[in-house]
Amino acid sequence: MVPDTTTSPRTGRQELLTALGEIEQRVLWLSAATIDHANRVRPNPTGLKVGGHQASCASMVSIMTTLWFHELTADDRVSVKPHASPALHAVNHLLGELPAETLTTLRSFGGLQSYPSRTKDPDPVDYSTGSVGIGATAPIWGALARRYVEGRFPGAGTGRQYALLGDAELDEGACWEAVQDPMVAGLGEVVWIVDLNRQSLDRVVPALSAERLAGMFEAAGWQVLTLKYGEQLTELFSRPGGEALRTRLDTMGNPEYQRLLRCTPAELRDRLPGTGSTREPLERLVATLDDDALHSAVRNLGGHDLGALLDAYAAIDDTRPTVILAYTVKGRGLHSEGHPQNHSSLLTRDQLADLATRTGADPDDPWRPLPDGAAARLCAERAEELRRPPVERIAPPPVPTDFGRTPGGTGTTQQAFGRALLDLSRSAPEAAARVVTVSPDVSSSTNLGGWLNKVGVWSPTERVDWFADDAETILHWRENPTGQHVELGIAETNLVGLLGELGATWSRWGQPLLPIGIMYDPFVNRALEPWQFGIYAGGQSLLVGTPSGVTLAPEGGAHQSITTPSLGLEQPGCTTWEPAFAQDAEWCVLAALSLLGRTDGGSAYLRLSTRPVDQSLAAVPADPAARERRRRQAVAGAYGLRRAEGTPDVTLAAMGAMVPEALAAADRLASLGVAADVVCVTSPGLLFRATQARRGLDDAPQWVLDQAFPADRAAPLVTLLDGHPHTLAFLGTVHNTPVTPLGVTHFGQSGALDEVYRHHGIDTESVVRAALDLTHRP
């Protein structure tokens, strides 16, 4: 147990605990009643299950009551475990942030969301949760983002970052990837409170060991505070037979303990003493307790002891992250408490009425306010203390659209990306000052070296670069609080978690950043879920995947990405670009950065290649007006790269690294008397939205279709990309023309570039054959 460090007089403490206890009971009631209303009161003509988690809320109400109604400051932020969202709404209602009538809208269209949503719920929600493990780690990255912003653009303030998570969430590897990252050990504002109820969705977890968990956190440098037993049990341990009781409870398996919670007093008297050496002294101790005392003692765990929770908060060491392992009972206070299958169970009408009686509520008037008294006054006081001033948002600096240079020679889009960051620092220093790059130990291999040498690596404190005077050192690793690159360990989930929080600073603290995450494209899929959740929560960022596709020929199938090109089709709030040329890459980078830190903005994904390409193939117009027209088309999704004389027989629509094959195929086809247009596709997602808009299914601009695929040049299509062919297959619907989509549909293998392209049927000859088949040429 954590020692009592509360300094208030005992009488004042007792009054506080009494008021907190009344609020705790009301939070329990409101969370259960909100779920009941959604399932049993609100009309449900479809008959589909509505759902909700009364038991998951019940195990959290003590923790949440002590946090919001005693511990939190207005600067603190809290991530609440997904299934406790009704408890969060109950708390916000008691703080005056949510009208009573809104509690009737849980899981209804436009109402309270199933899980806490920062962008969709009407009441204050600091972190969106719902994907197990991601909500737990978000406050870690929120703490890093706040520190970064405060160091460069003061105003983000201080405050703790809390995560309230269920013990089953610790099964997620994302939690441990975050816990052990070297950047995390110094984040003293991070506090995790683990709802240690020892149940998952399906069962009682048979072998959950808090001691093992504690050891893992301690090994990562975290402070560990364990709240196992409450005041009543602690007092019983001091009585004759008390040590036997402690030993019995400490050594009891989780399922056996949970079964005790379902026992009658008579059954408890028989089961609790056990069969070993503890039986005799325990029988004597149990005989001294009446039924009510015995019933309450067996469930008197630290996570439900209001005083123990307050003491734990007071003992937090703000120099390092803290985890509080709070033993709880899932469903505590409900008829379903401790039952292995109580995860989604609902109280019956009679059980709900009984809960109302025990919590001082009225089932006929479920949203009735607290009566005048200490609890109501405490709610009003805390509402004032926790009220945050409106966020004054600063508009992000303008980002240029074109640096005015035309790349020549041979180059790659990955090289162009690194060069664009350096050009931005020269041409638009105010915008460049808002850029922060993040990578998982791949900075040098993704062409970030020049940028890192210029801006340095971010660290809360300055560190000595012991290789600064080494003449052979090319990448200078200067770590200081003014650096603009954050280097994490090799864990893509951590990178995009941080990316999402860096991308939310514009809405949290009014300070927009332009965050860019760089990782190997083959591993983007590993990061998609947390990145998607960051976008859902309002984070705006640019994710760069490089190098990409089977164009990584020598790397083999494990490193050859296939599905990433279609991200822009499938991910809400994200625009995908896959440029073919260095000039297109520059334009797309600038367009992506211009979307960030804005109420009408969004995220972007840039898929880059390490294939050297002759840049003269881009045929960038020299005339300024024509150049600007090309830029607008490239940023909008596609442009006509080559037009055949007269009416084309076929159109080759190619993307990214495959454009040289399309151009070579057009030359071959011309020699066979087949006229081919070549369209360079830069964004399949933007083109798809344009086709949807043409059918009245979207509000996106459509003009790019008319310019890239003019109706008077409509012809059968061959689409080509280094990725899954479905990505561009929809282009046949632009003019309802036949289409043959070429791409990669199975795992590759190592080899030379021409061999791998031929193996997948995306080489020049495959394009020529497909075009001849479409045009029915011999």
PDB file of N, CA, C and O in Angstrom, residues 453-506:
ATOM      1  N   ASN A 453      21.455  17.474 -40.442  1.00  0.00           N
ATOM      2  CA  ASN A 453      22.655  18.283 -40.230  1.00  0.00           C
ATOM      3  C   ASN A 453      22.310  19.757 -40.071  1.00  0.00           C
ATOM      4  O   ASN A 453      23.000  20.492 -39.353  1.00  0.00           O
ATOM      5  N   LYS A 454      21.256  20.182 -40.734  1.00  0.00           N
ATOM      6  CA  LYS A 454      20.880  21.597 -40.675  1.00  0.00           C
ATOM      7  C   LYS A 454      20.116  21.931 -39.397  1.00  0.00           C
ATOM      8  O   LYS A 454      20.394  22.945 -38.748  1.00  0.00           O
ATOM      9  N   VAL A 455      19.117  21.096 -39.020  1.00  0.00           N
ATOM     10  CA  VAL A 455      18.215  21.473 -37.926  1.00  0.00           C
ATOM     11  C   VAL A 455      18.521  20.778 -36.609  1.00  0.00           C
ATOM     12  O   VAL A 455      18.060  21.211 -35.547  1.00  0.00           O
ATOM     13  N   GLY A 456      19.273  19.688 -36.622  1.00  0.00           N
ATOM     14  CA  GLY A 456      19.596  18.991 -35.388  1.00  0.00           C
ATOM     15  C   GLY A 456      18.483  18.068 -34.913  1.00  0.00           C
ATOM     16  O   GLY A 456      17.376  18.049 -35.448  1.00  0.00           O
ATOM     17  N   VAL A 457      18.799  17.303 -33.883  1.00  0.00           N
ATOM     18  CA  VAL A 457      17.886  16.307 -33.314  1.00  0.00           C
ATOM     19  C   VAL A 457      17.323  16.840 -32.008  1.00  0.00           C
ATOM     20  O   VAL A 457      18.061  17.379 -31.170  1.00  0.00           O
ATOM     21  N   TRP A 458      16.005  16.692 -31.820  1.00  0.00           N
ATOM     22  CA  TRP A 458      15.373  17.206 -30.601  1.00  0.00           C
ATOM     23  C   TRP A 458      15.666  16.319 -29.413  1.00  0.00           C
ATOM     24  O   TRP A 458      15.584  15.090 -29.483  1.00  0.00           O
ATOM     25  N   SER A 459      16.000  16.964 -28.313  1.00  0.00           N
ATOM     26  CA  SER A 459      16.193  16.289 -27.030  1.00  0.00           C
ATOM     27  C   SER A 459      15.827  17.292 -25.945  1.00  0.00           C
ATOM     28  O   SER A 459      16.072  18.493 -26.107  1.00  0.00           O
ATOM     29  N   PRO A 460      15.189  16.835 -24.848  1.00  0.00           N
ATOM     30  CA  PRO A 460      14.823  17.778 -23.781  1.00  0.00           C
ATOM     31  C   PRO A 460      16.022  18.531 -23.217  1.00  0.00           C
ATOM     32  O   PRO A 460      15.894  19.662 -22.764  1.00  0.00           O
ATOM     33  N   THR A 461      17.198  17.904 -23.267  1.00  0.00           N
ATOM     34  CA  THR A 461      18.431  18.550 -22.792  1.00  0.00           C
ATOM     35  C   THR A 461      19.510  18.378 -23.848  1.00  0.00           C
ATOM     36  O   THR A 461      19.460  17.459 -24.673  1.00  0.00           O
ATOM     37  N   GLU A 462      20.493  19.267 -23.816  1.00  0.00           N
ATOM     38  CA  GLU A 462      21.574  19.181 -24.793  1.00  0.00           C
ATOM     39  C   GLU A 462      22.521  18.051 -24.426  1.00  0.00           C
ATOM     40  O   GLU A 462      22.877  17.848 -23.266  1.00  0.00           O
ATOM     41  N   ARG A 463      22.911  17.293 -25.444  1.00  0.00           N
ATOM     42  CA  ARG A 463      23.825  16.175 -25.239  1.00  0.00           C
ATOM     43  C   ARG A 463      25.070  16.372 -26.085  1.00  0.00           C
ATOM     44  O   ARG A 463      25.013  16.944 -27.179  1.00  0.00           O
ATOM     45  N   VAL A 464      26.174  15.882 -25.594  1.00  0.00           N
ATOM     46  CA  VAL A 464      27.452  16.034 -26.299  1.00  0.00           C
ATOM     47  C   VAL A 464      27.484  15.133 -27.519  1.00  0.00           C
ATOM     48  O   VAL A 464      27.114  13.956 -27.460  1.00  0.00           O
ATOM     49  N   ASP A 465      27.886  15.691 -28.664  1.00  0.00           N
ATOM     50  CA  ASP A 465      28.105  14.903 -29.876  1.00  0.00           C
ATOM     51  C   ASP A 465      29.579  14.537 -29.907  1.00  0.00           C
ATOM     52  O   ASP A 465      30.430  15.339 -30.311  1.00  0.00           O
ATOM     53  N   TRP A 466      29.888  13.320 -29.470  1.00  0.00           N
ATOM     54  CA  TRP A 466      31.280  12.922 -29.333  1.00  0.00           C
ATOM     55  C   TRP A 466      31.962  12.678 -30.675  1.00  0.00           C
ATOM     56  O   TRP A 466      33.174  12.494 -30.720  1.00  0.00           O
ATOM     57  N   PHE A 467      31.187  12.676 -31.762  1.00  0.00           N
ATOM     58  CA  PHE A 467      31.783  12.471 -33.078  1.00  0.00           C
ATOM     59  C   PHE A 467      31.813  13.766 -33.890  1.00  0.00           C
ATOM     60  O   PHE A 467      32.050  13.752 -35.092  1.00  0.00           O
ATOM     61  N   ALA A 468      31.571  14.892 -33.240  1.00  0.00           N
ATOM     62  CA  ALA A 468      31.541  16.169 -33.957  1.00  0.00           C
ATOM     63  C   ALA A 468      32.887  16.493 -34.607  1.00  0.00           C
ATOM     64  O   ALA A 468      32.937  17.151 -35.656  1.00  0.00           O
ATOM     65  N   ASP A 469      33.986  16.036 -34.001  1.00  0.00           N
ATOM     66  CA  ASP A 469      35.310  16.351 -34.548  1.00  0.00           C
ATOM     67  C   ASP A 469      35.890  15.196 -35.358  1.00  0.00           C
ATOM     68  O   ASP A 469      37.067  15.202 -35.697  1.00  0.00           O
ATOM     69  N   ASP A 470      35.078  14.197 -35.660  1.00  0.00           N
ATOM     70  CA  ASP A 470      35.535  13.067 -36.468  1.00  0.00           C
ATOM     71  C   ASP A 470      35.379  13.439 -37.944  1.00  0.00           C
ATOM     72  O   ASP A 470      34.266  13.647 -38.430  1.00  0.00           O
ATOM     73  N   ALA A 471      36.472  13.509 -38.665  1.00  0.00           N
ATOM     74  CA  ALA A 471      36.458  13.966 -40.056  1.00  0.00           C
ATOM     75  C   ALA A 471      35.652  13.042 -40.964  1.00  0.00           C
ATOM     76  O   ALA A 471      35.186  13.460 -42.029  1.00  0.00           O
ATOM     77  N   GLU A 472      35.482  11.782 -40.577  1.00  0.00           N
ATOM     78  CA  GLU A 472      34.760  10.839 -41.427  1.00  0.00           C
ATOM     79  C   GLU A 472      33.266  10.803 -41.113  1.00  0.00           C
ATOM     80  O   GLU A 472      32.523  10.045 -41.739  1.00  0.00           O
ATOM     81  N   THR A 473      32.813  11.587 -40.143  1.00  0.00           N
ATOM     82  CA  THR A 473      31.398  11.610 -39.800  1.00  0.00           C
ATOM     83  C   THR A 473      30.643  12.511 -40.772  1.00  0.00           C
ATOM     84  O   THR A 473      30.939  13.703 -40.878  1.00  0.00           O
ATOM     85  N   ILE A 474      29.680  11.931 -41.469  1.00  0.00           N
ATOM     86  CA  ILE A 474      28.888  12.692 -42.446  1.00  0.00           C
ATOM     87  C   ILE A 474      27.583  13.165 -41.828  1.00  0.00           C
ATOM     88  O   ILE A 474      27.148  14.302 -42.048  1.00  0.00           O
ATOM     89  N   LEU A 475      26.931  12.298 -41.046  1.00  0.00           N
ATOM     90  CA  LEU A 475      25.675  12.650 -40.395  1.00  0.00           C
ATOM     91  C   LEU A 475      25.982  13.122 -38.975  1.00  0.00           C
ATOM     92  O   LEU A 475      26.449  12.351 -38.139  1.00  0.00           O
ATOM     93  N   HIS A 476      25.744  14.397 -38.712  1.00  0.00           N
ATOM     94  CA  HIS A 476      26.068  14.975 -37.404  1.00  0.00           C
ATOM     95  C   HIS A 476      24.847  14.900 -36.484  1.00  0.00           C
ATOM     96  O   HIS A 476      23.801  15.486 -36.782  1.00  0.00           O
ATOM     97  N   TRP A 477      25.001  14.182 -35.392  1.00  0.00           N
ATOM     98  CA  TRP A 477      23.893  13.907 -34.480  1.00  0.00           C
ATOM     99  C   TRP A 477      23.942  14.900 -33.320  1.00  0.00           C
ATOM    100  O   TRP A 477      24.356  14.594 -32.221  1.00  0.00           O
ATOM    101  N   ARG A 478      23.480  16.132 -33.601  1.00  0.00           N
ATOM    102  CA  ARG A 478      23.484  17.186 -32.590  1.00  0.00           C
ATOM    103  C   ARG A 478      22.134  17.192 -31.881  1.00  0.00           C
ATOM    104  O   ARG A 478      21.116  17.543 -32.466  1.00  0.00           O
ATOM    105  N   GLU A 479      22.123  16.788 -30.611  1.00  0.00           N
ATOM    106  CA  GLU A 479      20.884  16.678 -29.838  1.00  0.00           C
ATOM    107  C   GLU A 479      20.743  17.863 -28.885  1.00  0.00           C
ATOM    108  O   GLU A 479      21.604  18.084 -28.037  1.00  0.00           O
ATOM    109  N   ASN A 480      19.638  18.600 -29.028  1.00  0.00           N
ATOM    110  CA  ASN A 480      19.407  19.756 -28.169  1.00  0.00           C
ATOM    111  C   ASN A 480      17.921  20.128 -28.212  1.00  0.00           C
ATOM    112  O   ASN A 480      17.171  19.630 -29.064  1.00  0.00           O
ATOM    113  N   PRO A 481      17.472  20.980 -27.316  1.00  0.00           N
ATOM    114  CA  PRO A 481      16.043  21.328 -27.263  1.00  0.00           C
ATOM    115  C   PRO A 481      15.526  22.093 -28.472  1.00  0.00           C
ATOM    116  O   PRO A 481      14.315  22.263 -28.610  1.00  0.00           O
ATOM    117  N   THR A 482      16.415  22.582 -29.345  1.00  0.00           N
ATOM    118  CA  THR A 482      15.953  23.320 -30.528  1.00  0.00           C
ATOM    119  C   THR A 482      15.949  22.453 -31.783  1.00  0.00           C
ATOM    120  O   THR A 482      15.607  22.937 -32.861  1.00  0.00           O
ATOM    121  N   GLY A 483      16.329  21.189 -31.667  1.00  0.00           N
ATOM    122  CA  GLY A 483      16.330  20.303 -32.828  1.00  0.00           C
ATOM    123  C   GLY A 483      14.936  20.101 -33.379  1.00  0.00           C
ATOM    124  O   GLY A 483      13.933  20.254 -32.672  1.00  0.00           O
ATOM    125  N   GLN A 484      14.862  19.703 -34.634  1.00  0.00           N
ATOM    126  CA  GLN A 484      13.570  19.528 -35.301  1.00  0.00           C
ATOM    127  C   GLN A 484      13.358  18.116 -35.823  1.00  0.00           C
ATOM    128  O   GLN A 484      12.471  17.882 -36.650  1.00  0.00           O
ATOM    129  N   HIS A 485      14.136  17.189 -35.331  1.00  0.00           N
ATOM    130  CA  HIS A 485      13.953  15.782 -35.689  1.00  0.00           C
ATOM    131  C   HIS A 485      13.887  14.960 -34.407  1.00  0.00           C
ATOM    132  O   HIS A 485      14.706  15.140 -33.503  1.00  0.00           O
ATOM    133  N   VAL A 486      12.888  14.071 -34.338  1.00  0.00           N
ATOM    134  CA  VAL A 486      12.749  13.184 -33.180  1.00  0.00           C
ATOM    135  C   VAL A 486      13.026  11.768 -33.646  1.00  0.00           C
ATOM    136  O   VAL A 486      12.353  11.258 -34.549  1.00  0.00           O
ATOM    137  N   GLU A 487      14.011  11.148 -33.045  1.00  0.00           N
ATOM    138  CA  GLU A 487      14.389   9.783 -33.417  1.00  0.00           C
ATOM    139  C   GLU A 487      13.883   8.815 -32.364  1.00  0.00           C
ATOM    140  O   GLU A 487      14.220   8.922 -31.178  1.00  0.00           O
ATOM    141  N   LEU A 488      13.049   7.865 -32.794  1.00  0.00           N
ATOM    142  CA  LEU A 488      12.550   6.825 -31.903  1.00  0.00           C
ATOM    143  C   LEU A 488      13.239   5.508 -32.227  1.00  0.00           C
ATOM    144  O   LEU A 488      13.971   5.398 -33.215  1.00  0.00           O
ATOM    145  N   GLY A 489      12.983   4.506 -31.402  1.00  0.00           N
ATOM    146  CA  GLY A 489      13.504   3.180 -31.690  1.00  0.00           C
ATOM    147  C   GLY A 489      12.765   2.554 -32.861  1.00  0.00           C
ATOM    148  O   GLY A 489      11.865   3.150 -33.451  1.00  0.00           O
ATOM    149  N   ILE A 490      13.145   1.324 -33.194  1.00  0.00           N
ATOM    150  CA  ILE A 490      12.557   0.665 -34.362  1.00  0.00           C
ATOM    151  C   ILE A 490      11.190   0.117 -33.978  1.00  0.00           C
ATOM    152  O   ILE A 490      11.027  -1.067 -33.678  1.00  0.00           O
ATOM    153  N   ALA A 491      10.202   0.971 -33.959  1.00  0.00           N
ATOM    154  CA  ALA A 491       8.831   0.581 -33.649  1.00  0.00           C
ATOM    155  C   ALA A 491       7.909   1.553 -34.382  1.00  0.00           C
ATOM    156  O   ALA A 491       7.697   2.677 -33.929  1.00  0.00           O
ATOM    157  N   GLU A 492       7.391   1.111 -35.505  1.00  0.00           N
ATOM    158  CA  GLU A 492       6.575   2.002 -36.337  1.00  0.00           C
ATOM    159  C   GLU A 492       5.322   2.491 -35.611  1.00  0.00           C
ATOM    160  O   GLU A 492       4.849   3.599 -35.850  1.00  0.00           O
ATOM    161  N   THR A 493       4.788   1.660 -34.711  1.00  0.00           N
ATOM    162  CA  THR A 493       3.604   2.070 -33.961  1.00  0.00           C
ATOM    163  C   THR A 493       3.902   3.299 -33.114  1.00  0.00           C
ATOM    164  O   THR A 493       3.081   4.213 -33.002  1.00  0.00           O
ATOM    165  N   ASN A 494       5.071   3.336 -32.495  1.00  0.00           N
ATOM    166  CA  ASN A 494       5.461   4.514 -31.723  1.00  0.00           C
ATOM    167  C   ASN A 494       5.559   5.749 -32.616  1.00  0.00           C
ATOM    168  O   ASN A 494       5.113   6.839 -32.244  1.00  0.00           O
ATOM    169  N   LEU A 495       6.146   5.564 -33.798  1.00  0.00           N
ATOM    170  CA  LEU A 495       6.346   6.713 -34.688  1.00  0.00           C
ATOM    171  C   LEU A 495       5.013   7.362 -35.037  1.00  0.00           C
ATOM    172  O   LEU A 495       4.859   8.575 -34.910  1.00  0.00           O
ATOM    173  N   VAL A 496       4.046   6.567 -35.473  1.00  0.00           N
ATOM    174  CA  VAL A 496       2.797   7.176 -35.904  1.00  0.00           C
ATOM    175  C   VAL A 496       1.962   7.641 -34.709  1.00  0.00           C
ATOM    176  O   VAL A 496       1.152   8.560 -34.833  1.00  0.00           O
ATOM    177  N   GLY A 497       2.171   7.018 -33.531  1.00  0.00           N
ATOM    178  CA  GLY A 497       1.514   7.539 -32.338  1.00  0.00           C
ATOM    179  C   GLY A 497       1.979   8.946 -32.031  1.00  0.00           C
ATOM    180  O   GLY A 497       1.174   9.845 -31.762  1.00  0.00           O
ATOM    181  N   LEU A 498       3.293   9.149 -32.074  1.00  0.00           N
ATOM    182  CA  LEU A 498       3.840  10.480 -31.873  1.00  0.00           C
ATOM    183  C   LEU A 498       3.425  11.413 -33.005  1.00  0.00           C
ATOM    184  O   LEU A 498       3.100  12.589 -32.770  1.00  0.00           O
ATOM    185  N   LEU A 499       3.402  10.904 -34.226  1.00  0.00           N
ATOM    186  CA  LEU A 499       3.024  11.723 -35.369  1.00  0.00           C
ATOM    187  C   LEU A 499       1.609  12.272 -35.189  1.00  0.00           C
ATOM    188  O   LEU A 499       1.338  13.448 -35.460  1.00  0.00           O
ATOM    189  N   GLY A 500       0.699  11.413 -34.721  1.00  0.00           N
ATOM    190  CA  GLY A 500      -0.669  11.859 -34.514  1.00  0.00           C
ATOM    191  C   GLY A 500      -0.775  12.965 -33.488  1.00  0.00           C
ATOM    192  O   GLY A 500      -1.550  13.917 -33.646  1.00  0.00           O
ATOM    193  N   GLU A 501       0.001  12.854 -32.400  1.00  0.00           N
ATOM    194  CA  GLU A 501      -0.061  13.881 -31.351  1.00  0.00           C
ATOM    195  C   GLU A 501       0.642  15.164 -31.775  1.00  0.00           C
ATOM    196  O   GLU A 501       0.194  16.259 -31.449  1.00  0.00           O
ATOM    197  N   LEU A 502       1.753  15.058 -32.502  1.00  0.00           N
ATOM    198  CA  LEU A 502       2.374  16.267 -33.053  1.00  0.00           C
ATOM    199  C   LEU A 502       1.423  16.961 -34.025  1.00  0.00           C
ATOM    200  O   LEU A 502       1.406  18.187 -34.122  1.00  0.00           O
ATOM    201  N   GLY A 503       0.616  16.147 -34.712  1.00  0.00           N
ATOM    202  CA  GLY A 503      -0.334  16.704 -35.660  1.00  0.00           C
ATOM    203  C   GLY A 503      -1.590  17.244 -35.020  1.00  0.00           C
ATOM    204  O   GLY A 503      -2.453  17.801 -35.718  1.00  0.00           O
ATOM    205  N   ALA A 504      -1.737  17.104 -33.700  1.00  0.00           N
ATOM    206  CA  ALA A 504      -2.920  17.615 -33.001  1.00  0.00           C
ATOM    207  C   ALA A 504      -2.618  18.857 -32.180  1.00  0.00           C
ATOM    208  O   ALA A 504      -3.512  19.406 -31.539  1.00  0.00           O
ATOM    209  N   THR A 505      -1.377  19.332 -32.181  1.00  0.00           N
ATOM    210  CA  THR A 505      -1.025  20.479 -31.343  1.00  0.00           C
ATOM    211  C   THR A 505      -1.760  21.747 -31.770  1.00  0.00           C
ATOM    212  O   THR A 505      -1.991  22.643 -30.959  1.00  0.00           O
ATOM    213  N   TRP A 506      -2.144  21.819 -33.038  1.00  0.00           N
ATOM    214  CA  TRP A 506      -2.870  23.019 -33.514  1.00  0.00           C
ATOM    215  C   TRP A 506      -4.215  23.150 -32.818  1.00  0.00           C
ATOM    216  O   TRP A 506      -4.674  24.259 -32.556  1.00  0.00           O
TER     217      TRP A 506
END
